[in-house]
């Protein structure tokens, strides 16, 4: 598909989506978000794709929602047309999203990064929620996902000062998985995405869902969910293939059935 604000490609079972609004540091206008979320959902339904890689460019993953759009819209208009609702659909993507983040990761950009399941950051990444400096607060999970990721105190410091943290600090806080030089963050993320793409897709999907239960529901309910997922996977062809391949000392070929 031809898009105005994103680029897409695919490689070895990985669907790659790059934000493409470089002159405005990938500011997330509504049209970009519609394209992005539509493509994420398309990739989620695509049987050939097992993992999604989401990236920006070296200078910016994304510098936040488009302030030009927000500055002009009234609260009533924004609420009536519910244009931000598109954000809610990202968390429903069932395939893993690997983020490759460099440069500015601010506001909605940080919220988008936190919607990625695993993040490889470049050493140059600057990550923050500067909304307070604009007289607003985060609206796409910044107060919630950030707090769950880094804890109340660090989240409050970031949210109340609006100051960004470095990639190295984000690693210490558990907000990103790895920090590597800017020359290699994209390749490192792609390599990781390809590694996950070789795993049995049903197990990948069940594990992703089960892990997020840890944040959402009481422990015993989450353990029950995990156990049911385990039983379900015992009925899959990939389970037979995985165990057979182990016994035959060969590499398994998973089909997602
Ligand atoms: N929106 C629009 N334009 C932006 C932008 C943004 N967020 N960030 C940068 N730009 C534009 C700049 O205006 C400039 O445009 P021109 O002047 O060239 O036309 C161009 O990108 C290059 O930026 P700079 O010249 O400023 O470049 P610098 O390297 O000097 O500075 C910077 C880079 C990223 C530090 C700076 O541009 C900056 O502070 N940008 C704003 C960052 C920010 O405040 N982000 C948070 C926005 S609020 C919600 C969902 C999401 C949100 C809210 C609700 N719901 C679901 C309800 C999200 C809100 C936000 O993200």
Coordinates of C-alpha atoms and ligand atoms in Angstrom, one line a residue:
X1 CA 0.0 0.0 0.0
X2 CA 1.1 3.6 -0.6
X3 CA 1.3 5.6 2.5
X4 CA 2.1 9.3 3.1
X5 CA 3.6 9.1 6.6
X6 CA 5.0 5.6 7.0
X7 CA 7.2 3.2 5.0
X8 CA 6.8 -0.6 5.1
X9 CA 8.8 -3.6 4.1
X10 CA 9.2 -7.2 5.1
X11 CA 12.1 -9.5 5.8
X12 CA 12.1 -13.1 6.9
X13 CA 8.7 -13.0 8.6
X14 CA 9.2 -9.6 10.1
X15 CA 6.9 -6.7 9.0
X16 CA 8.9 -3.5 9.2
X17 CA 7.1 -0.2 9.8
X18 CA 9.1 3.1 9.8
X19 CA 7.6 6.4 10.7
X20 CA 8.3 8.8 7.8
X21 CA 7.8 12.4 8.7
X22 CA 11.5 13.3 9.2
X23 CA 11.2 17.1 8.8
X24 CA 9.0 17.3 11.9
X25 CA 10.9 14.6 13.9
X26 CA 8.1 12.2 13.1
X27 CA 5.4 14.2 14.9
X28 CA 2.4 12.0 15.2
X29 CA -0.5 13.7 13.4
X30 CA -3.8 12.0 13.1
X31 CA -3.2 10.8 9.5
X32 CA 0.1 9.2 10.5
X33 CA -1.6 7.4 13.4
X34 CA -4.4 6.1 11.2
X35 CA -1.8 4.8 8.7
X36 CA 0.4 3.3 11.4
X37 CA -2.4 1.6 13.3
X38 CA -4.1 0.3 10.1
X39 CA -0.8 -1.2 9.0
X40 CA -0.1 -2.8 12.4
X41 CA -3.5 -4.4 12.2
X42 CA -2.9 -5.6 8.7
X43 CA 0.4 -7.1 9.7
X44 CA -1.3 -8.7 12.7
X45 CA -3.7 -10.5 10.3
X46 CA -1.0 -11.4 7.7
X47 CA -0.1 -15.2 8.0
X48 CA 3.4 -14.6 6.5
X49 CA 4.3 -12.1 9.3
X50 CA 5.3 -13.3 12.7
X51 CA 6.8 -10.2 14.3
X52 CA 6.5 -6.5 13.8
X53 CA 9.4 -4.1 13.9
X54 CA 8.5 -0.4 14.6
X55 CA 11.1 2.3 14.1
X56 CA 11.7 6.0 13.2
X57 CA 15.0 7.4 12.0
X58 CA 18.3 8.0 13.7
X59 CA 17.3 11.5 14.8
X60 CA 13.8 10.8 16.0
X61 CA 11.7 7.8 16.9
X62 CA 8.9 10.4 17.3
X63 CA 8.8 13.8 19.0
X64 CA 5.2 13.4 20.2
X65 CA 1.7 14.1 18.9
X66 CA 1.6 16.9 16.4
X67 CA 1.4 20.1 18.4
X68 CA 0.1 22.1 15.4
X69 CA -3.0 19.9 15.3
X70 CA -3.5 19.9 19.0
X71 CA -3.1 23.7 19.3
X72 CA -5.9 24.3 16.8
X73 CA -8.4 21.8 18.0
X74 CA -10.9 22.5 20.8
X75 CA -11.5 20.0 23.6
X76 CA -15.0 19.4 22.5
X77 CA -13.9 18.7 18.9
X78 CA -11.3 16.3 20.0
X79 CA -13.7 14.5 22.3
X80 CA -16.6 14.5 19.7
X81 CA -14.6 12.9 16.9
X82 CA -12.5 10.8 19.3
X83 CA -9.5 10.9 16.9
X84 CA -7.2 9.7 19.6
X85 CA -9.1 6.5 20.0
X86 CA -6.9 5.0 17.3
X87 CA -4.2 4.7 20.0
X88 CA -6.3 2.1 21.9
X89 CA -6.0 -0.4 19.0
X90 CA -2.2 -0.7 19.3
X91 CA -2.4 -2.6 22.5
X92 CA -4.7 -5.1 20.8
X93 CA -2.1 -6.2 18.3
X94 CA -1.4 -9.9 19.2
X95 CA 2.0 -10.3 17.5
X96 CA 5.1 -9.0 19.3
X97 CA 6.2 -5.5 18.4
X98 CA 9.9 -4.8 18.6
X99 CA 10.8 -1.1 18.8
X100 CA 14.0 0.3 17.4
X101 CA 14.3 3.8 19.0
X102 CA 16.8 6.5 18.4
X103 CA 17.0 10.3 19.0
X104 CA 13.9 12.0 20.3
X105 CA 11.3 9.7 21.9
X106 CA 9.0 12.3 23.5
X107 CA 5.4 12.6 24.6
X108 CA 3.3 10.4 22.3
X109 CA 6.6 9.1 20.9
X110 CA 7.4 7.7 24.4
X111 CA 3.9 6.3 24.7
X112 CA 4.3 4.7 21.3
X113 CA 7.6 3.2 22.3
X114 CA 6.0 1.8 25.5
X115 CA 3.4 0.1 23.3
X116 CA 6.3 -1.9 21.8
X117 CA 6.9 -5.2 23.6
X118 CA 10.7 -5.1 23.5
X119 CA 12.8 -2.0 22.8
X120 CA 16.3 -1.7 21.4
X121 CA 17.5 1.9 21.9
X122 CA 20.4 3.8 20.4
X123 CA 22.8 5.5 22.7
X124 CA 21.5 8.8 21.4
X125 CA 17.9 8.2 22.5
X126 CA 16.3 10.9 24.7
X127 CA 13.2 9.6 26.3
X128 CA 10.6 11.7 28.1
X129 CA 7.1 12.9 28.6
X130 CA 7.3 16.7 28.2
X131 CA 3.5 17.3 28.0
X132 CA 3.6 19.3 31.3
X133 CA 5.6 22.0 29.6
X134 CA 2.7 22.5 27.2
X135 CA 0.2 22.8 30.0
X136 CA -1.2 19.3 29.4
X137 CA -0.6 15.8 30.6
X138 CA 0.0 12.5 28.8
X139 CA -3.2 11.1 27.2
X140 CA -2.0 7.8 25.7
X141 CA -0.8 5.9 28.7
X142 CA 2.2 8.0 29.7
X143 CA 1.1 8.2 33.4
X144 CA 0.2 4.5 33.5
X145 CA 2.7 2.5 31.4
X146 CA 5.6 4.7 32.5
X147 CA 4.7 4.2 36.2
X148 CA 4.4 0.4 35.7
X149 CA 7.7 0.3 33.9
X150 CA 9.8 2.5 36.1
X151 CA 7.9 2.9 39.4
X152 CA 6.1 5.8 41.0
X153 CA 9.1 8.0 42.0
X154 CA 11.0 7.9 38.7
X155 CA 7.7 8.3 36.8
X156 CA 6.7 11.3 38.8
X157 CA 10.1 12.9 38.4
X158 CA 9.9 12.5 34.6
X159 CA 6.3 13.5 34.3
X160 CA 6.5 16.5 36.6
X161 CA 9.7 18.0 35.3
X162 CA 9.1 17.0 31.6
X163 CA 12.8 16.5 31.3
X164 CA 14.0 13.5 29.2
X165 CA 16.2 10.8 30.4
X166 CA 19.1 9.3 28.4
X167 CA 19.1 5.8 26.9
X168 CA 21.5 4.7 29.6
X169 CA 19.1 5.8 32.3
X170 CA 16.2 4.2 30.5
X171 CA 18.1 0.9 30.6
X172 CA 18.7 1.3 34.3
X173 CA 15.0 2.0 34.9
X174 CA 13.9 -1.0 32.8
X175 CA 12.2 1.1 30.2
X176 CA 14.2 -0.3 27.3
X177 CA 15.9 -3.7 26.8
X178 CA 19.2 -2.8 25.4
X179 CA 21.2 0.2 24.4
X180 CA 23.6 0.0 21.5
X181 CA 25.5 2.5 19.3
X182 CA 23.3 4.4 16.9
X183 CA 25.0 2.6 14.0
X184 CA 23.7 -0.7 15.1
X185 CA 20.4 -0.2 16.9
X186 CA 18.2 -1.0 13.9
X187 CA 20.2 -4.1 12.9
X188 CA 20.2 -5.3 16.5
X189 CA 16.4 -4.9 16.7
X190 CA 15.9 -6.6 13.3
X191 CA 18.1 -9.5 14.4
X192 CA 16.0 -9.9 17.6
X193 CA 12.8 -9.7 15.6
X194 CA 13.9 -12.4 13.2
X195 CA 15.0 -14.6 16.1
X196 CA 11.4 -14.3 17.6
X197 CA 9.9 -14.9 14.1
X198 CA 11.5 -18.3 14.1
X199 CA 9.6 -19.3 17.3
X200 CA 6.3 -21.1 17.2
X201 CA 3.7 -18.3 16.5
X202 CA 1.0 -19.6 18.7
X203 CA 3.3 -19.9 21.7
X204 CA 4.6 -16.4 21.0
X205 CA 1.1 -15.0 20.9
X206 CA 0.0 -16.8 24.1
X207 CA 3.1 -15.8 26.0
X208 CA 2.7 -12.1 25.0
X209 CA -0.9 -12.1 26.3
X210 CA -0.1 -14.0 29.5
X211 CA 2.8 -11.6 30.4
X212 CA 0.5 -8.6 30.2
X213 CA -1.9 -10.3 32.6
X214 CA 0.7 -9.8 35.2
X215 CA -0.1 -6.1 35.2
X216 CA -3.8 -6.4 34.8
X217 CA -5.3 -9.2 37.0
X218 CA -4.8 -10.8 40.4
X219 CA -2.0 -13.4 40.5
X220 CA -4.2 -16.5 40.8
X221 CA -6.4 -15.5 37.8
X222 CA -3.2 -14.8 35.8
X223 CA -1.8 -18.2 36.8
X224 CA -5.0 -19.8 35.7
X225 CA -4.8 -18.0 32.4
X226 CA -1.2 -19.2 32.0
X227 CA -2.2 -22.8 32.7
X228 CA -5.0 -22.7 30.2
X229 CA -2.6 -21.3 27.6
X230 CA -0.2 -24.1 28.4
X231 CA -3.0 -26.7 27.8
X232 CA -4.1 -25.1 24.6
X233 CA -0.5 -25.2 23.2
X234 CA -0.3 -28.9 24.0
X235 CA -3.0 -29.4 21.3
X236 CA -0.9 -27.6 18.6
X237 CA 1.0 -29.1 15.8
X238 CA 3.9 -26.9 16.6
X239 CA 4.2 -28.6 20.0
X240 CA 4.5 -32.0 18.2
X241 CA 7.0 -30.6 15.8
X242 CA 9.0 -28.9 18.6
X243 CA 9.3 -31.9 20.7
X244 CA 9.9 -34.3 17.8
X245 CA 12.7 -32.0 16.5
X246 CA 14.3 -32.0 19.9
X247 CA 14.3 -35.8 20.0
X248 CA 15.6 -36.1 16.4
X249 CA 18.3 -33.5 17.2
X250 CA 17.2 -31.2 14.3
X251 CA 15.9 -27.6 14.0
X252 CA 12.1 -27.3 14.4
X253 CA 10.0 -25.9 11.6
X254 CA 7.1 -24.2 13.1
X255 CA 3.9 -23.5 11.1
X256 CA 1.7 -21.7 13.6
X257 CA -0.8 -24.6 13.6
Ligands
LIG1 N1 4.6 18.5 16.9 C1 4.8 19.3 15.8 N2 5.9 19.7 15.3 C2 7.0 19.3 15.9 C3 7.0 18.5 17.1 C4 5.7 18.1 17.5 N3 5.5 17.3 18.6 N4 8.3 18.2 17.5 C5 9.1 18.9 16.6 N5 8.4 19.5 15.6 C6 8.8 20.3 14.5 C7 9.4 21.6 14.9 O1 8.4 22.6 15.1 C8 10.3 22.0 13.7 O2 9.4 22.4 12.7 P1 9.9 23.6 11.7 O3 10.1 24.8 12.6 O4 11.1 23.1 11.0 O5 8.7 23.7 10.7 C9 10.8 20.6 13.3 O6 9.9 19.7 13.9 C10 12.2 20.4 13.9 O7 12.1 20.6 15.2 P2 13.1 21.7 16.0 O8 13.6 22.8 15.1 O9 12.4 22.1 17.2 O10 14.4 20.7 16.3 P3 15.3 20.8 17.5 O11 16.3 19.7 17.3 O12 15.8 22.1 17.9 O13 14.4 20.3 18.8 C11 12.8 18.8 19.9 C12 13.8 19.0 18.8 C13 12.1 17.5 19.7 C14 13.5 18.9 21.2 C15 11.7 20.0 19.8 O14 11.2 20.1 18.5 C16 10.6 19.8 20.7 O15 10.6 20.1 21.9 N6 9.4 19.3 20.2 C17 8.2 19.1 21.0 C18 8.3 17.9 21.8 C19 7.0 17.7 22.6 O16 6.6 18.6 23.4 N7 6.4 16.6 22.5 C20 5.1 16.3 23.2 C21 3.9 16.7 22.4 S1 2.4 16.4 23.3 C22 -3.4 11.3 23.4 C23 -2.4 10.7 22.7 C24 -1.1 11.3 22.6 C25 -0.9 12.6 23.1 C26 -1.9 13.2 23.8 C27 -3.2 12.6 23.9 N8 -4.6 10.7 23.5 C28 -4.8 9.3 23.1 C29 -5.7 11.4 24.2 C30 0.4 13.1 23.0 C31 0.8 14.4 23.3 C32 2.1 14.8 23.0 O17 2.9 14.1 22.5

